Amino acid sequence: MRLLSPRDWPSVDPTYFDTYKEYRAKERAVADPTTLILVDEADRLQMNSLEQMRSIFDEGTAGMVFIGMPGIEKRVARFPQFYSRIGFVHEFRPLDASQVQELLEKRWTPAGVVLPNEQLVPEVIASLLRMTGGNFRLLTRLLTQIERVLSVNDLHVISTAVVEAARDSLVIGPG
């Protein structure tokens, strides 16, 4: 049996690097499959705007999520060209009291909001539950406003007075 020395090795064509470069070029040529368009308050769009969204969807370059008030699916059901492209409808219900309480006990805050590290007292949690009624968007707005009230007044503890001041500065009605 004869051993081959490195100079006797056959040349490889294409080389590993050539194969890698070709793979990377093909990978870059493929469009990102995760392009997604989110449309909030879609129930406020006129039919011409919805038709434009349908046209964009039909190009096949993006998925779409329409977020709107209950009943939007009934409105678009009258337009079969648009309605036939809807994959599913999901209704988000308000969080129940235990879910909101769990979020608050884990000291969840909206992105960019910094609140004191102290655990919230039960009275504060109860007032937040009462004021938001499980509405996640309202909870987000209220916690953001609480941060502002604390900052403006140079406070370091969230009290029921702080929560009420935050509620009073938002347009959300009586709590």
Tab-separated table of C-alpha atoms in Angstrom:
chain	number	residue	atom	x	y	z
A	1	MET	CA	0.000	0.000	0.000
A	2	ARG	CA	1.347	3.367	-1.015
A	3	LEU	CA	0.823	6.471	1.167
A	4	LEU	CA	0.013	9.743	-0.520
A	5	SER	CA	1.882	12.856	0.394
A	6	PRO	CA	0.088	16.255	0.415
A	7	ARG	CA	1.536	17.142	-2.993
A	8	ASP	CA	-0.035	13.968	-4.431
A	9	TRP	CA	-3.559	14.922	-3.272
A	10	PRO	CA	-5.929	15.615	-6.126
A	11	SER	CA	-7.153	19.189	-6.455
A	12	VAL	CA	-10.704	19.820	-5.308
A	13	ASP	CA	-12.961	21.764	-7.609
A	14	PRO	CA	-14.915	23.663	-6.488
A	15	THR	CA	-13.125	24.326	-3.245
A	16	TYR	CA	-14.925	24.511	0.067
A	17	PHE	CA	-14.659	28.307	-0.004
A	18	ASP	CA	-16.138	28.489	-3.528
A	19	THR	CA	-19.075	26.364	-2.388
A	20	TYR	CA	-19.566	28.595	0.664
A	21	LYS	CA	-19.546	31.773	-1.452
A	22	GLU	CA	-22.125	30.274	-3.830
A	23	TYR	CA	-24.345	29.246	-0.898
A	24	ARG	CA	-24.165	32.726	0.690
A	25	ALA	CA	-25.051	34.376	-2.656
A	26	LYS	CA	-28.106	32.134	-3.014
A	27	GLU	CA	-29.088	32.765	0.599
A	28	ARG	CA	-28.940	36.553	0.082
A	29	ALA	CA	-31.018	36.259	-3.089
A	30	VAL	CA	-33.920	34.665	-1.193
A	31	ALA	CA	-36.335	37.232	0.233
A	32	ASP	CA	-36.805	37.331	3.990
A	33	PRO	CA	-39.792	35.053	4.594
A	34	THR	CA	-40.739	36.836	7.811
A	35	THR	CA	-41.896	40.174	6.399
A	36	LEU	CA	-45.055	41.096	8.247
A	37	ILE	CA	-47.259	44.175	8.091
A	38	LEU	CA	-49.259	44.991	11.228
A	39	VAL	CA	-52.279	47.248	10.754
A	40	ASP	CA	-53.705	48.611	13.995
A	41	GLU	CA	-57.194	50.116	14.047
A	42	ALA	CA	-57.903	48.409	10.723
A	43	ASP	CA	-61.623	48.879	11.341
A	44	ARG	CA	-61.092	52.573	10.574
A	45	LEU	CA	-59.761	51.909	7.053
A	46	GLN	CA	-61.958	52.748	4.082
A	47	MET	CA	-62.600	50.059	1.470
A	48	ASN	CA	-60.116	51.636	-0.969
A	49	SER	CA	-57.402	51.288	1.669
A	50	LEU	CA	-58.355	47.670	2.337
A	51	GLU	CA	-58.168	46.998	-1.412
A	52	GLN	CA	-54.668	48.488	-1.452
A	53	MET	CA	-53.705	46.176	1.426
A	54	ARG	CA	-55.150	43.222	-0.531
A	55	SER	CA	-53.036	44.211	-3.531
A	56	ILE	CA	-49.888	44.321	-1.400
A	57	PHE	CA	-50.759	40.935	0.096
A	58	ASP	CA	-51.336	39.463	-3.389
A	59	GLU	CA	-47.782	40.390	-4.384
A	60	GLY	CA	-46.763	37.617	-1.995
A	61	THR	CA	-43.982	39.559	-0.304
A	62	ALA	CA	-45.574	40.017	3.112
A	63	GLY	CA	-48.031	38.576	5.562
A	64	MET	CA	-50.544	40.842	7.258
A	65	VAL	CA	-52.180	41.130	10.641
A	66	PHE	CA	-55.204	43.383	10.986
A	67	ILE	CA	-56.047	44.568	14.479
A	68	GLY	CA	-59.391	46.211	15.065
A	69	MET	CA	-62.487	46.470	17.119
A	70	PRO	CA	-64.930	43.572	17.357
A	71	GLY	CA	-67.112	43.329	14.266
A	72	ILE	CA	-64.404	44.105	11.707
A	73	GLU	CA	-64.715	40.551	10.363
A	74	LYS	CA	-68.419	41.100	9.652
A	75	ARG	CA	-67.646	44.298	7.752
A	76	VAL	CA	-65.012	42.729	5.506
A	77	ALA	CA	-67.163	39.621	4.972
A	78	ARG	CA	-69.204	41.761	2.555
A	79	PHE	CA	-66.144	41.955	0.275
A	80	PRO	CA	-65.408	38.390	-0.911
A	81	GLN	CA	-62.167	39.319	-2.726
A	82	PHE	CA	-60.739	40.596	0.524
A	83	TYR	CA	-62.437	38.185	2.915
A	84	SER	CA	-61.212	35.096	1.047
A	85	ARG	CA	-57.645	35.964	2.027
A	86	ILE	CA	-58.303	35.984	5.785
A	87	GLY	CA	-56.715	32.977	7.443
A	88	PHE	CA	-58.352	33.238	10.855
A	89	VAL	CA	-59.908	35.684	13.287
A	90	HIS	CA	-58.933	35.848	16.932
A	91	GLU	CA	-60.681	37.919	19.576
A	92	PHE	CA	-58.532	39.121	22.448
A	93	ARG	CA	-60.520	39.263	25.647
A	94	PRO	CA	-59.519	41.352	28.647
A	95	LEU	CA	-57.151	39.754	31.118
A	96	ASP	CA	-58.821	38.361	34.194
A	97	ALA	CA	-57.922	39.715	37.629
A	98	SER	CA	-55.492	36.883	38.410
A	99	GLN	CA	-53.566	37.460	35.159
A	100	VAL	CA	-53.216	41.200	35.813
A	101	GLN	CA	-52.211	40.500	39.409
A	102	GLU	CA	-49.570	38.021	38.234
A	103	LEU	CA	-48.125	40.602	35.824
A	104	LEU	CA	-47.975	43.218	38.563
A	105	GLU	CA	-46.498	40.844	41.145
A	106	LYS	CA	-43.763	39.893	38.674
A	107	ARG	CA	-43.170	43.658	38.242
A	108	TRP	CA	-43.873	43.592	34.512
A	109	THR	CA	-43.635	46.996	32.869
A	110	PRO	CA	-44.101	48.181	29.297
A	111	ALA	CA	-40.938	48.523	27.215
A	112	GLY	CA	-38.937	51.558	28.286
A	113	VAL	CA	-40.868	52.088	31.538
A	114	VAL	CA	-38.873	51.912	34.759
A	115	LEU	CA	-40.767	51.710	38.036
A	116	PRO	CA	-39.430	51.356	41.603
A	117	ASN	CA	-38.250	47.883	42.574
A	118	GLU	CA	-40.500	47.641	45.611
A	119	GLN	CA	-43.341	45.141	45.465
A	120	LEU	CA	-46.737	46.784	44.949
A	121	VAL	CA	-48.995	46.813	47.978
A	122	PRO	CA	-52.368	45.035	47.629
A	123	GLU	CA	-54.296	48.344	47.630
A	124	VAL	CA	-52.315	49.591	44.610
A	125	ILE	CA	-52.848	46.308	42.759
A	126	ALA	CA	-56.571	46.474	43.555
A	127	SER	CA	-56.843	50.032	42.224
A	128	LEU	CA	-54.974	49.095	39.030
A	129	LEU	CA	-57.305	46.114	38.557
A	130	ARG	CA	-60.373	48.283	39.109
A	131	MET	CA	-59.190	51.066	36.787
A	132	THR	CA	-58.097	48.873	33.888
A	133	GLY	CA	-60.699	46.120	34.057
A	134	GLY	CA	-58.145	43.749	32.498
A	135	ASN	CA	-57.623	45.975	29.444
A	136	PHE	CA	-53.957	45.365	28.585
A	137	ARG	CA	-53.601	48.524	26.493
A	138	LEU	CA	-55.029	50.619	29.325
A	139	LEU	CA	-52.716	48.915	31.843
A	140	THR	CA	-49.760	49.813	29.616
A	141	ARG	CA	-50.851	53.447	29.365
A	142	LEU	CA	-51.501	53.691	33.093
A	143	LEU	CA	-48.116	52.221	34.093
A	144	THR	CA	-46.395	54.585	31.662
A	145	GLN	CA	-48.240	57.519	33.220
A	146	ILE	CA	-47.383	56.306	36.740
A	147	GLU	CA	-43.705	56.509	35.783
A	148	ARG	CA	-44.243	60.128	34.690
A	149	VAL	CA	-46.091	61.047	37.907
A	150	LEU	CA	-43.300	59.528	40.000
A	151	SER	CA	-40.634	61.366	38.019
A	152	VAL	CA	-42.353	64.776	38.030
A	153	ASN	CA	-43.039	64.598	41.761
A	154	ASP	CA	-39.676	63.012	42.655
A	155	LEU	CA	-41.423	60.065	44.331
A	156	HIS	CA	-39.994	56.599	44.796
A	157	VAL	CA	-43.021	54.560	45.918
A	158	ILE	CA	-46.190	53.754	43.995
A	159	SER	CA	-49.167	54.574	46.187
A	160	THR	CA	-52.885	54.678	45.447
A	161	ALA	CA	-52.565	58.485	45.285
A	162	VAL	CA	-49.943	58.116	42.516
A	163	VAL	CA	-52.174	55.669	40.630
A	164	GLU	CA	-55.151	58.049	40.919
A	165	ALA	CA	-53.025	60.999	39.764
A	166	ALA	CA	-51.889	58.958	36.760
A	167	ARG	CA	-55.499	57.985	35.972
A	168	ASP	CA	-56.667	61.593	36.275
A	169	SER	CA	-54.076	62.714	33.725
A	170	LEU	CA	-55.268	60.143	31.168
A	171	VAL	CA	-58.528	60.299	29.281
A	172	ILE	CA	-59.951	57.012	30.584
A	173	GLY	CA	-62.912	58.039	32.679
A	174	PRO	CA	-63.572	57.430	36.352
A	175	GLY	CA	-61.956	54.441	38.019
